[in-house]
Coordinates of C-alpha atoms in Angstrom, one line a residue:
X1 CA -1.6 7.5 -56.1
X2 CA -1.8 3.7 -56.4
X3 CA -1.7 1.4 -53.5
X4 CA -0.7 -2.1 -54.4
X5 CA -1.6 -5.2 -52.5
X6 CA 1.1 -7.1 -50.8
X7 CA 0.8 -10.0 -53.2
X8 CA 1.5 -7.7 -56.1
X9 CA 4.9 -6.5 -54.7
X10 CA 7.8 -7.3 -56.9
X11 CA 11.5 -7.9 -56.1
X12 CA 10.7 -10.1 -53.1
X13 CA 13.0 -13.1 -52.7
X14 CA 10.8 -16.1 -51.6
X15 CA 13.8 -17.6 -49.8
X16 CA 14.2 -14.5 -47.7
X17 CA 10.5 -14.5 -47.0
X18 CA 10.7 -18.1 -45.7
X19 CA 13.7 -17.3 -43.5
X20 CA 11.9 -14.3 -42.1
X21 CA 8.8 -16.4 -41.2
X22 CA 11.0 -19.1 -39.7
X23 CA 13.0 -16.5 -37.7
X24 CA 9.8 -15.0 -36.4
X25 CA 8.5 -18.4 -35.5
X26 CA 11.7 -19.1 -33.5
X27 CA 11.4 -15.8 -31.7
X28 CA 7.7 -16.5 -30.8
X29 CA 8.5 -19.9 -29.4
X30 CA 11.3 -18.4 -27.3
X31 CA 9.0 -15.7 -26.0
X32 CA 6.3 -18.3 -25.3
X33 CA 8.8 -20.5 -23.3
X34 CA 9.9 -17.5 -21.3
X35 CA 6.3 -16.6 -20.5
X36 CA 5.6 -20.1 -19.4
X37 CA 8.6 -20.2 -17.2
X38 CA 7.6 -16.9 -15.6
X39 CA 4.1 -18.2 -15.0
X40 CA 5.4 -21.3 -13.4
X41 CA 7.7 -19.3 -11.1
X42 CA 4.8 -17.0 -10.0
X43 CA 2.6 -20.0 -9.3
X44 CA 5.3 -21.7 -7.3
X45 CA 6.0 -18.6 -5.1
X46 CA 4.4 -18.6 -1.7
X47 CA 1.2 -16.5 -1.4
X48 CA 0.0 -17.4 -4.9
X49 CA -1.7 -20.7 -4.2
X50 CA -5.4 -21.3 -4.4
X51 CA -5.4 -21.9 -0.6
X52 CA -3.8 -18.6 0.1
X53 CA -6.3 -16.8 -2.2
X54 CA -9.2 -18.5 -0.3
X55 CA -7.7 -17.4 3.0
X56 CA -7.4 -13.8 1.7
X57 CA -11.0 -13.9 0.6
X58 CA -12.1 -15.3 3.9
X59 CA -10.2 -12.5 5.8
X60 CA -11.7 -9.9 3.5
X61 CA -15.2 -11.3 4.3
X62 CA -14.4 -11.3 8.0
X63 CA -13.3 -7.7 7.8
X64 CA -16.4 -6.7 5.9
X65 CA -18.6 -8.4 8.6
X66 CA -16.7 -6.6 11.3
X67 CA -17.2 -3.3 9.4
X68 CA -21.0 -4.0 9.3
X69 CA -20.9 -4.7 13.1
X70 CA -19.0 -1.5 13.8
X71 CA -21.4 0.5 11.7
X72 CA -24.3 -0.8 13.7
X73 CA -22.4 0.2 16.9
X74 CA -21.7 3.7 15.6
X75 CA -25.3 4.1 14.4
X76 CA -26.8 3.0 17.8
X77 CA -24.4 5.2 19.7
X78 CA -25.3 8.2 17.5
X79 CA -29.0 7.4 18.2
X80 CA -28.5 8.0 21.9
X81 CA -27.4 11.6 21.4
X82 CA -30.3 13.9 22.1
X83 CA -31.4 16.1 19.2
X84 CA -32.0 19.8 20.0
X85 CA -35.0 21.5 18.5
X86 CA -33.0 24.4 16.9
X87 CA -31.3 22.6 14.1
X88 CA -33.2 19.7 12.6
X89 CA -31.5 17.3 10.2
X90 CA -32.8 17.0 6.7
X91 CA -33.1 13.6 5.0
X92 CA -30.0 14.4 3.0
X93 CA -28.0 15.1 6.1
X94 CA -29.2 11.8 7.7
X95 CA -28.2 9.9 4.5
X96 CA -24.8 11.6 4.5
X97 CA -24.3 10.9 8.2
X98 CA -25.1 7.2 7.6
X99 CA -22.7 7.1 4.7
X100 CA -20.0 8.8 6.8
X101 CA -20.6 6.2 9.6
X102 CA -20.1 3.4 7.1
X103 CA -16.8 4.9 6.0
X104 CA -15.7 5.3 9.6
X105 CA -16.6 1.6 10.2
X106 CA -14.6 0.5 7.2
X107 CA -11.6 2.5 8.2
X108 CA -11.8 1.2 11.8
X109 CA -12.1 -2.4 10.6
X110 CA -9.2 -2.1 8.1
X111 CA -7.0 -0.4 10.7
X112 CA -7.3 -3.4 13.1
X113 CA -10.8 -3.1 14.2
X114 CA -12.0 -4.5 17.5
X115 CA -10.7 -8.0 17.0
X116 CA -13.9 -9.5 15.7
X117 CA -12.5 -10.2 12.2
X118 CA -9.5 -12.0 13.6
X119 CA -11.7 -14.2 15.9
X120 CA -14.0 -15.0 13.0
X121 CA -11.1 -15.8 10.7
X122 CA -9.6 -18.2 13.3
X123 CA -12.9 -19.8 13.9
X124 CA -13.7 -20.3 10.2
X125 CA -10.3 -21.1 8.9
X126 CA -9.6 -24.1 11.2
X127 CA -9.8 -27.3 9.3
X128 CA -12.3 -29.7 10.8
X129 CA -11.4 -33.4 10.7

């Protein structure tokens, strides 16, 4: 079986080839223009500006800080529970308990938390003159 190169193909009309290339070029420019219009529309929609992105990042950082604070609260509250001598915790159980406390803190923070994230956000987002 012989596989010929594209340049060796016969019975190709050069005019048709030029029309095909031109037609593809027109389609490409139309698609490019549509993509540019769609990009402009998404940039002009509210919520997609750089300022809004910065505010979202600030709120995420405030929530993370609140999560860390809540984790410290949970850890300190857990430390006040007296341990009985019958069942001692292994180091793996202690690590698991700490990881579980971290997840509890994240869930509490993202569910509204204790209000620390909102207060931090208000404090840090005010523009100073």
